[in-house]
Amino acid sequence: MYKLVIEGGHKLEGEVYISGAKNAALPIMAASLLIEDDVIINNVPNLEDVKTLSQLLERLGKKVEFSDKRMVIRTVSEENVEAPYEITKKIRASIAVLGPLLAKRKKAKVSFPGGCAIGPRPVDLHIKGMRILGASVRVEHGYIIAEAQKLTGGLVNMLGTNGTSVVATENVMMAATLAEGTTVIDNAAMEPEVVDLANFLIKCGAKIKGHGTNTIVVEGVKNLKGCEYEIIPDRIEAGTFILAGMMTNGEVLVKNCEPNHLTEPIRVFSEMGASIQILSKDTVLVKGRERYEPVNVTTLPYPYFPTDLQAQLMAVLTKARGISIITEKIFQNRFMHAYEMNRLGADITIDGNSAIIKGVDKLYGAPVMASDLRGGAGLIIALLGAEGVGELLRVYHVDRGYEKIEDKLSKLGAKIKREKTDLI
Ligand code: UD1
C-alpha cells in the first residue's frame, strides 16, 4: 500500500498538461468490442481503470497494446461474453461492455457491479435499454445475462429516479449502432464524453445524430470498421488542477484542456473570486487569492456542475470567507471526504444530500483516508492548503483516475511524495 505525504502551504506555480479523459477512454475501449478490425486510440491516460478495462478486454478476446498514450486493440476471438465479478467490482464502468457484447456477440454476461462508497449504483436503466432493443435480460447469481439473436431499434427514455445516466446512455447508443432500424434515446446524457464516444463510433461508420443534446438518434448499420481516434482532454483533471491552484493562492497554466467543457465550473470559480482566464482554445490561466467568497452549488448532469468536482470544490470552500452549501444531486453518500476534511480542522456538517461548509481560517495537516477517487483528490487539495505535514492513505483510489498526480503536482512546486505504508 502507498500513501502520499504532503507538506501544505506551498504555492502551485507553473504549467500542467492535462491527460486524456478517463470517462471517454473507458467507453471507447468498450466500444472496440463492436468492431472486428483494429482500433487505435490516441491520448489514452495511463490509469489503473484503463489497465483494469484492458484486462477485461483481453479476457473477452482482444489483444491490447498500450504505450505512450497510444492504444491498439486487435481481435483474437469473439467467443467469450463474460465480464466476471473480480473485474467489475474494481471498475464500475465495466458495465459498458454490456451493450457492445450483446450487439456483436448476441449475448452478454456481466457481473452486477453492486454498490460502492459513494452510494448505490443501480443498473435498471441499462437493463431497460437493452430490453427495449429486443433483448431478453435476467439477473442470475449476481450476473446480468442479456441475449438477443438480433436487436431492433426502439424509443428509450433515459429518465430514471435520479435523472439521466451517462454510461446507460452510452450502452444503449453502442448497442443501437448494430441494431436493425432507428433508436431514439430521449433524456440522453449530454456529457462531453458521450459526445466523444459518438464521434468515435461515427468514425467507425455508425450513423448517430443529436449527440450533445438530450435526444440521440441512432440508425443501425450492418457492421462497423476500425479507425484511429484521439480522445478529448479530461475536464475533471483540469478542474482538479484549477482548484489546486486556487487553494494554494498559486498561478497555474492548465494546458491541453478543453475550456468549453468547463463553462459552469469556471463560472463558479470566478464567482468565488478566482481569476480564470481562457488564453487559447486549450489553455486556461488560474490565479488564486488568499480567501474566497462562499458559494452555493448543486451538482447535476452536464452542463451543470459535475459531481466529479464536488469534493475538490469542497476542499477550497473549507477556507472560504463564510458559509457555503453544496447539494449533491447525483450520488447520495458522496460526502465521505467531508468527515476527513473535518479531521484537518474544516467545519462541515452533512444534512441529507447537502454539505454546509463554514469557512475556517486554517486547516492543519493530519493523516486522512481516501474512500473514493474524487474524494481522494479533494483531500489532496485540502492537504495542499493545510499548515504542516499530512498524509493521504488509500491512494489507490486516486490512481484509478489521475495519471502521475504527485509528479504533476511536484512540477508545480508542491511538496508531495509517495511512500510505502503498512497502514490500510
Ligand atoms: C458516470 C461517470 C462518473 C460520474 C457519473 C455522474 C463514467 C465512466 N463514469 O458514471 O465518473 O460520476 O457519470 O456524472 O463515465 N442511475 C440509475 N439507474 C441506472 C444507472 C444510474 O438510477 O441504471 C443513477 C445513479 O444511481 C446516479 C445517476 O443515475 O444517481 C447518475 O449515474 P450515472 O450517470 O449512471 O453514473 P455512471 O454512468 O456510472
Coordinates of C-alpha atoms and ligand atoms in Angstrom, one line a residue:
M1 CA 0.0 0.0 0.0
Y2 CA 1.1 3.5 -0.7
K3 CA 0.3 6.9 0.9
L4 CA 1.0 10.4 -0.2
V5 CA 2.9 12.6 2.3
I6 CA 2.1 16.3 1.6
E7 CA 3.5 19.4 3.2
G8 CA 0.9 22.1 2.8
G9 CA 1.3 25.8 2.4
H10 CA 3.3 25.9 -0.8
K11 CA 2.0 27.9 -3.8
L12 CA 1.5 26.0 -7.0
E13 CA 3.2 27.8 -9.9
G14 CA 3.9 26.8 -13.5
E15 CA 2.4 24.7 -16.2
V16 CA 0.5 21.4 -16.1
Y17 CA -0.5 19.2 -19.0
I18 CA -3.9 17.5 -18.8
S19 CA -4.2 13.9 -19.9
G20 CA -6.9 12.3 -22.0
A21 CA -10.4 11.8 -20.4
K22 CA -10.8 8.7 -18.4
N23 CA -14.5 8.7 -18.9
A24 CA -14.1 8.9 -22.6
A25 CA -11.3 6.3 -22.8
L26 CA -13.2 3.6 -20.9
P27 CA -16.4 3.5 -23.1
I28 CA -14.4 3.9 -26.3
M29 CA -12.3 0.9 -25.2
A30 CA -15.5 -1.0 -24.5
A31 CA -16.9 0.0 -27.9
S32 CA -14.0 -1.8 -29.6
L33 CA -16.0 -4.9 -28.8
L34 CA -18.4 -3.8 -31.6
I35 CA -15.6 -3.9 -34.1
E36 CA -13.6 -6.8 -35.5
D37 CA -10.9 -4.6 -37.2
D38 CA -8.0 -3.0 -35.3
V39 CA -8.9 0.1 -33.3
I40 CA -6.3 2.7 -32.5
I41 CA -7.0 5.2 -29.7
N42 CA -4.6 8.1 -29.0
N43 CA -4.3 10.3 -25.9
V44 CA -5.3 7.5 -23.6
P45 CA -4.4 8.2 -20.0
N46 CA -2.2 5.8 -18.1
L47 CA -4.5 4.9 -15.2
E48 CA -5.4 2.0 -13.1
D49 CA -9.0 2.0 -14.5
V50 CA -7.6 1.8 -18.0
K51 CA -5.4 -1.1 -17.1
T52 CA -8.3 -2.9 -15.5
L53 CA -10.6 -2.5 -18.5
S54 CA -7.7 -3.6 -20.7
Q55 CA -7.6 -6.8 -18.7
L56 CA -11.3 -7.3 -19.2
L57 CA -11.0 -6.7 -22.9
E58 CA -8.2 -9.3 -23.1
R59 CA -10.5 -11.8 -21.3
L60 CA -13.1 -11.0 -23.9
G61 CA -10.7 -12.0 -26.7
K62 CA -9.0 -8.7 -27.5
K63 CA -5.3 -8.1 -27.6
V64 CA -4.5 -4.7 -26.1
E65 CA -1.2 -2.9 -26.7
F66 CA -0.7 0.3 -24.8
S67 CA 2.3 2.6 -24.7
D68 CA 2.9 6.3 -24.7
K69 CA -0.8 7.3 -24.8
R70 CA -1.5 5.1 -27.8
M71 CA -3.6 2.0 -27.5
V72 CA -4.0 -0.6 -30.2
I73 CA -6.9 -3.1 -29.8
R74 CA -7.0 -6.2 -32.0
T75 CA -9.4 -9.1 -32.1
V76 CA -8.2 -12.6 -31.3
S77 CA -11.5 -14.3 -30.7
E78 CA -15.1 -13.2 -30.3
E79 CA -16.3 -16.2 -28.2
N80 CA -16.2 -15.2 -24.6
V81 CA -19.1 -13.0 -23.4
E82 CA -18.5 -12.9 -19.6
A83 CA -17.3 -10.0 -17.5
P84 CA -16.5 -11.5 -14.1
Y85 CA -17.0 -10.0 -10.6
E86 CA -13.3 -9.8 -9.9
I87 CA -13.1 -7.2 -12.6
T88 CA -16.5 -5.4 -12.4
K89 CA -16.0 -4.9 -8.6
K90 CA -12.9 -2.8 -9.3
I91 CA -14.3 -0.7 -12.1
R92 CA -18.0 0.0 -12.3
A93 CA -17.6 1.4 -15.9
S94 CA -17.1 -2.2 -17.0
I95 CA -20.9 -2.4 -17.3
A96 CA -20.2 -0.5 -20.6
V97 CA -19.3 -3.9 -22.2
L98 CA -22.9 -5.0 -21.9
G99 CA -24.3 -3.2 -25.0
P100 CA -21.3 -4.0 -27.3
L101 CA -21.2 -7.7 -26.3
L102 CA -24.9 -8.1 -26.8
A103 CA -25.0 -6.3 -30.2
K104 CA -21.9 -8.0 -31.6
R105 CA -21.8 -11.5 -29.9
K106 CA -25.6 -11.8 -29.3
K107 CA -25.1 -12.5 -25.6
A108 CA -23.5 -10.7 -22.6
K109 CA -23.0 -12.0 -19.1
V110 CA -21.8 -9.1 -16.9
S111 CA -21.4 -9.3 -13.2
F112 CA -23.7 -7.0 -11.4
P113 CA -21.5 -4.1 -10.1
G114 CA -23.2 -3.6 -6.7
G115 CA -22.9 -0.5 -4.5
C116 CA -19.9 1.5 -3.6
A117 CA -18.6 4.1 -1.2
I118 CA -20.5 6.9 -3.0
G119 CA -23.8 5.1 -2.7
P120 CA -25.9 2.6 -4.6
R121 CA -25.1 2.0 -8.2
P122 CA -28.3 0.7 -9.8
V123 CA -28.3 -0.6 -13.4
D124 CA -32.1 -0.5 -14.1
L125 CA -31.6 2.0 -17.0
H126 CA -29.0 -0.3 -18.7
I127 CA -31.3 -3.3 -18.4
K128 CA -34.4 -1.3 -19.6
G129 CA -32.5 0.0 -22.6
M130 CA -31.4 -3.5 -23.7
R131 CA -34.9 -4.8 -23.3
I132 CA -36.4 -2.1 -25.4
L133 CA -33.9 -3.0 -28.1
G134 CA -35.4 -6.5 -28.0
A135 CA -33.0 -8.4 -25.7
S136 CA -34.2 -10.8 -23.0
V137 CA -32.4 -9.8 -19.8
R138 CA -32.4 -11.7 -16.5
V139 CA -30.3 -11.3 -13.3
E140 CA -29.0 -14.6 -12.0
H141 CA -26.3 -15.5 -9.5
G142 CA -25.1 -11.9 -9.5
Y143 CA -24.9 -11.7 -13.2
I144 CA -26.9 -9.6 -15.7
I145 CA -27.5 -12.0 -18.6
A146 CA -28.7 -10.4 -21.8
E147 CA -29.4 -12.3 -25.0
A148 CA -30.8 -11.4 -28.5
Q149 CA -30.5 -13.0 -31.8
K150 CA -31.0 -9.6 -33.3
L151 CA -31.6 -6.1 -31.8
T152 CA -34.2 -3.8 -33.2
G153 CA -34.3 0.0 -32.8
G154 CA -36.8 1.5 -30.3
L155 CA -37.6 4.5 -28.1
V156 CA -35.5 4.6 -24.9
N157 CA -36.3 7.1 -22.3
M158 CA -33.2 7.6 -20.1
L159 CA -35.1 9.4 -17.3
G160 CA -34.5 7.5 -14.0
T161 CA -35.3 8.5 -10.5
N162 CA -32.0 10.3 -10.3
G163 CA -32.1 11.9 -13.7
T164 CA -30.3 10.6 -16.7
S165 CA -27.4 8.1 -16.7
V166 CA -24.1 8.6 -18.6
V167 CA -22.9 5.0 -19.1
A168 CA -26.5 3.7 -19.7
T169 CA -26.9 6.3 -22.5
E170 CA -23.5 5.1 -23.8
N171 CA -24.5 1.4 -23.5
V172 CA -27.8 1.9 -25.5
M173 CA -26.1 4.1 -28.1
M174 CA -23.4 1.5 -28.6
A175 CA -25.9 -1.4 -28.9
A176 CA -28.1 0.6 -31.2
T177 CA -25.3 1.1 -33.8
L178 CA -25.7 -2.5 -34.8
A179 CA -29.5 -2.8 -34.3
E180 CA -31.9 -3.1 -37.1
G181 CA -33.7 0.3 -37.7
T182 CA -33.7 3.5 -35.7
T183 CA -33.2 4.1 -32.0
V184 CA -34.2 7.3 -30.3
I185 CA -32.6 7.9 -26.8
D186 CA -34.7 10.5 -25.0
N187 CA -33.4 12.4 -21.9
A188 CA -29.9 11.2 -23.0
A189 CA -26.9 12.3 -21.0
M190 CA -25.1 15.3 -22.7
E191 CA -21.7 14.9 -21.2
P192 CA -18.7 15.6 -23.5
E193 CA -17.6 12.0 -23.0
V194 CA -20.9 10.8 -24.5
V195 CA -20.2 13.1 -27.5
D196 CA -16.7 11.7 -27.8
L197 CA -17.9 8.2 -27.9
A198 CA -20.5 9.1 -30.5
N199 CA -17.8 10.8 -32.6
F200 CA -15.6 7.7 -32.3
L201 CA -18.5 5.4 -33.4
I202 CA -19.3 7.7 -36.3
K203 CA -15.7 7.5 -37.4
C204 CA -16.1 3.7 -37.4
G205 CA -19.2 4.0 -39.7
A206 CA -22.1 4.4 -37.2
K207 CA -25.0 6.7 -38.0
I208 CA -25.6 8.9 -35.0
K209 CA -27.2 12.3 -34.7
G210 CA -28.1 14.6 -31.8
H211 CA -25.2 13.6 -29.5
G212 CA -24.6 16.5 -27.2
T213 CA -28.3 17.2 -27.0
N214 CA -30.8 15.2 -24.9
T215 CA -32.2 13.3 -27.9
I216 CA -29.8 11.0 -29.6
V217 CA -30.9 9.2 -32.8
V218 CA -29.0 6.1 -34.0
E219 CA -29.7 4.4 -37.3
G220 CA -28.4 0.9 -37.2
V221 CA -25.8 -0.3 -39.7
K222 CA -24.7 -3.9 -40.6
N223 CA -21.2 -3.5 -39.2
L224 CA -18.5 -1.0 -38.0
K225 CA -15.0 -0.7 -39.3
G226 CA -11.8 0.1 -37.4
C227 CA -10.4 3.6 -37.1
E228 CA -7.8 5.7 -35.4
Y229 CA -9.2 8.2 -32.9
E230 CA -7.9 10.8 -30.4
I231 CA -9.9 11.3 -27.2
I232 CA -10.7 14.6 -25.6
P233 CA -8.9 16.0 -22.6
D234 CA -10.0 15.2 -19.1
R235 CA -12.2 18.1 -17.8
I236 CA -12.3 16.7 -14.3
E237 CA -8.5 16.5 -14.1
A238 CA -8.3 20.1 -15.5
G239 CA -10.9 21.2 -12.9
T240 CA -8.9 19.5 -10.1
F241 CA -5.7 21.4 -11.1
I242 CA -7.6 24.7 -11.3
L243 CA -8.9 24.1 -7.8
A244 CA -5.4 23.0 -6.5
G245 CA -4.0 26.3 -7.9
M246 CA -6.8 28.2 -6.2
M247 CA -6.3 26.5 -2.9
T248 CA -2.7 27.5 -2.7
N249 CA -3.1 31.0 -3.9
G250 CA -1.0 29.9 -6.9
E251 CA -0.7 30.8 -10.6
V252 CA -1.1 27.8 -12.8
L253 CA -1.3 27.5 -16.6
V254 CA -3.5 24.5 -17.3
K255 CA -2.6 23.2 -20.8
N256 CA -4.1 20.7 -23.2
C257 CA -7.5 21.2 -21.7
E258 CA -10.9 22.0 -23.2
P259 CA -12.2 25.1 -21.5
N260 CA -15.6 24.8 -23.3
H261 CA -16.2 21.6 -21.2
L262 CA -15.7 23.6 -18.0
T263 CA -18.1 26.5 -18.5
E264 CA -20.1 26.0 -15.3
P265 CA -17.2 25.2 -13.0
I266 CA -15.3 28.2 -14.3
R267 CA -18.3 30.4 -13.7
V268 CA -18.5 29.1 -10.1
F269 CA -14.7 29.6 -9.5
S270 CA -14.9 33.1 -10.8
E271 CA -17.9 33.8 -8.5
M272 CA -15.7 32.7 -5.6
G273 CA -13.2 35.3 -6.7
A274 CA -10.5 33.4 -8.6
S275 CA -9.1 34.9 -11.7
I276 CA -9.6 32.3 -14.5
Q277 CA -8.5 33.4 -18.0
I278 CA -9.1 31.4 -21.1
L279 CA -5.9 32.1 -23.0
S280 CA -6.5 29.9 -26.0
K281 CA -8.7 27.0 -27.1
D282 CA -6.7 24.6 -24.9
T283 CA -5.1 26.8 -22.2
V284 CA -6.5 28.3 -19.0
L285 CA -4.6 30.5 -16.6
V286 CA -5.7 30.4 -13.0
K287 CA -4.6 33.0 -10.5
G288 CA -5.6 32.3 -6.9
R289 CA -6.0 34.5 -3.8
E290 CA -5.8 34.1 -0.1
R291 CA -9.5 33.7 0.7
Y292 CA -12.5 33.0 -1.5
E293 CA -16.2 34.1 -1.3
P294 CA -18.6 31.3 -0.3
V295 CA -20.9 29.8 -2.9
N296 CA -24.0 27.6 -3.1
V297 CA -23.6 24.8 -5.7
T298 CA -25.8 21.9 -6.7
T299 CA -24.3 19.0 -8.7
L300 CA -26.3 18.0 -11.7
P301 CA -25.8 16.3 -15.1
Y302 CA -23.8 18.2 -17.7
P303 CA -23.8 21.1 -18.5
Y304 CA -24.3 21.9 -14.8
F305 CA -21.7 21.5 -12.0
P306 CA -20.2 17.9 -12.1
T307 CA -20.4 15.6 -9.1
D308 CA -16.9 14.5 -10.0
L309 CA -15.6 18.0 -8.9
Q310 CA -17.7 18.3 -5.8
A311 CA -15.1 17.0 -3.3
Q312 CA -12.3 19.2 -4.8
L313 CA -14.5 22.3 -4.7
M314 CA -15.5 21.5 -1.1
A315 CA -11.8 21.4 -0.1
V316 CA -11.3 25.0 -1.3
L317 CA -14.6 26.2 0.3
T318 CA -13.4 24.9 3.7
K319 CA -11.3 28.1 3.9
A320 CA -13.9 30.5 2.3
R321 CA -15.0 33.7 3.9
G322 CA -18.4 32.4 5.1
I323 CA -20.9 29.6 4.7
S324 CA -21.2 27.6 1.5
I325 CA -23.7 24.9 0.7
I326 CA -23.1 22.0 -1.7
T327 CA -26.1 19.9 -2.7
E328 CA -25.3 16.6 -4.2
K329 CA -28.0 15.5 -6.6
I330 CA -26.2 12.6 -8.4
F331 CA -24.8 10.3 -5.8
Q332 CA -26.2 10.1 -2.2
N333 CA -23.4 9.4 0.3
R334 CA -20.8 11.1 -1.8
F335 CA -19.6 13.0 1.3
M336 CA -17.2 10.7 3.0
H337 CA -14.4 13.1 2.3
A338 CA -16.2 15.8 4.3
Y339 CA -15.6 13.9 7.6
E340 CA -11.9 13.5 6.7
M341 CA -11.7 17.3 5.9
N342 CA -13.1 17.9 9.4
R343 CA -10.1 16.0 10.8
L344 CA -7.9 18.7 9.2
G345 CA -9.9 21.4 11.0
A346 CA -12.7 22.1 8.5
D347 CA -16.2 22.8 9.7
I348 CA -18.5 20.8 7.6
T349 CA -22.0 19.5 8.6
I350 CA -23.9 17.0 6.4
D351 CA -27.6 17.4 6.3
G352 CA -29.2 14.8 3.9
N353 CA -27.8 15.5 0.5
S354 CA -26.3 18.8 1.5
A355 CA -23.0 19.8 3.0
I356 CA -22.9 23.0 5.0
I357 CA -19.3 24.3 4.9
K358 CA -18.4 27.0 7.4
G359 CA -15.2 28.6 6.2
V360 CA -12.3 28.4 8.7
D361 CA -9.0 30.4 8.8
K362 CA -6.7 27.4 8.7
L363 CA -6.5 23.7 8.0
Y364 CA -3.8 21.6 9.7
G365 CA -2.0 18.6 8.2
A366 CA -3.0 15.1 9.6
P367 CA -3.4 11.6 8.2
V368 CA -6.6 11.2 6.3
M369 CA -8.1 8.4 4.2
A370 CA -9.5 8.3 0.7
S371 CA -12.6 6.3 0.3
D372 CA -13.3 7.0 -3.4
L373 CA -11.5 8.5 -6.3
R374 CA -12.7 12.1 -6.4
G375 CA -12.9 12.3 -2.6
G376 CA -9.2 11.4 -2.5
A377 CA -8.5 14.2 -5.0
G378 CA -10.4 16.6 -2.7
L379 CA -8.4 15.5 0.3
I380 CA -5.1 16.1 -1.6
I381 CA -6.3 19.7 -2.3
A382 CA -7.2 20.1 1.4
L383 CA -3.7 18.9 2.4
L384 CA -2.1 21.3 -0.1
G385 CA -3.8 24.1 1.6
A386 CA -3.2 22.9 5.2
E387 CA -0.5 24.0 7.6
G388 CA 2.2 21.4 8.2
V389 CA 2.6 17.8 7.0
G390 CA -0.4 15.5 6.3
E391 CA -0.9 12.1 4.7
L392 CA -3.4 10.6 2.3
L393 CA -3.9 6.9 2.9
R394 CA -5.5 4.5 0.4
V395 CA -4.1 6.5 -2.5
Y396 CA -5.0 3.6 -4.8
H397 CA -8.4 5.2 -5.2
V398 CA -6.8 8.3 -6.7
D399 CA -4.6 6.2 -9.0
R400 CA -7.8 4.9 -10.7
G401 CA -8.4 8.3 -12.2
Y402 CA -5.3 10.6 -12.1
E403 CA -2.1 10.0 -14.1
K404 CA 1.0 10.6 -12.0
I405 CA -0.7 13.1 -9.8
E406 CA 2.2 13.6 -7.4
D407 CA 4.6 14.1 -10.4
K408 CA 2.3 16.8 -11.9
L409 CA 1.9 18.5 -8.5
S410 CA 5.6 18.3 -7.7
K411 CA 6.4 20.0 -11.0
L412 CA 4.1 22.8 -9.9
G413 CA 6.1 23.2 -6.6
A414 CA 4.0 21.1 -4.3
K415 CA 5.9 19.2 -1.6
I416 CA 4.4 15.8 -2.1
K417 CA 5.9 12.3 -2.2
R418 CA 4.6 8.7 -2.4
E419 CA 5.7 6.3 0.3
K420 CA 5.1 2.7 1.2
T421 CA 2.9 2.2 4.3
D422 CA 1.6 -0.8 6.3
L423 CA -1.5 1.2 7.2
I424 CA -4.5 0.1 5.2
Ligands
UD1_1 C1 -20.5 8.4 -14.9 C2 -19.0 8.7 -14.8 C3 -18.8 9.1 -13.3 C4 -19.7 10.2 -12.9 C5 -21.1 9.9 -13.2 C6 -22.0 11.1 -13.0 C7 -18.1 7.2 -16.4 C8 -17.2 6.0 -16.7 N1 -18.3 7.5 -15.1 O1 -20.8 7.3 -14.1 O2 -17.4 9.5 -13.2 O3 -19.5 10.4 -11.5 O4 -21.3 9.5 -14.6 O5 -21.7 12.2 -13.7 O6 -18.4 7.9 -17.3 N2 -28.7 5.5 -12.1 C9 -29.9 4.8 -12.0 N3 -30.0 3.7 -12.8 C10 -29.1 3.3 -13.7 C11 -27.9 4.0 -13.8 C12 -27.7 5.1 -13.0 O7 -30.8 5.2 -11.2 O8 -29.3 2.2 -14.4 C13 -28.5 6.7 -11.3 C14 -27.3 6.6 -10.4 O9 -27.5 6.0 -9.2 C15 -26.9 8.1 -10.2 C16 -27.4 8.7 -11.5 O10 -28.2 7.8 -12.1 O11 -27.7 8.6 -9.2 C17 -26.2 9.0 -12.4 O12 -25.4 7.9 -12.5 P1 -24.7 7.6 -13.9 O13 -24.7 8.7 -14.8 O14 -25.2 6.3 -14.4 O15 -23.2 7.4 -13.5 P2 -22.2 6.5 -14.3 O16 -22.6 6.5 -15.7 O17 -22.0 5.2 -13.6

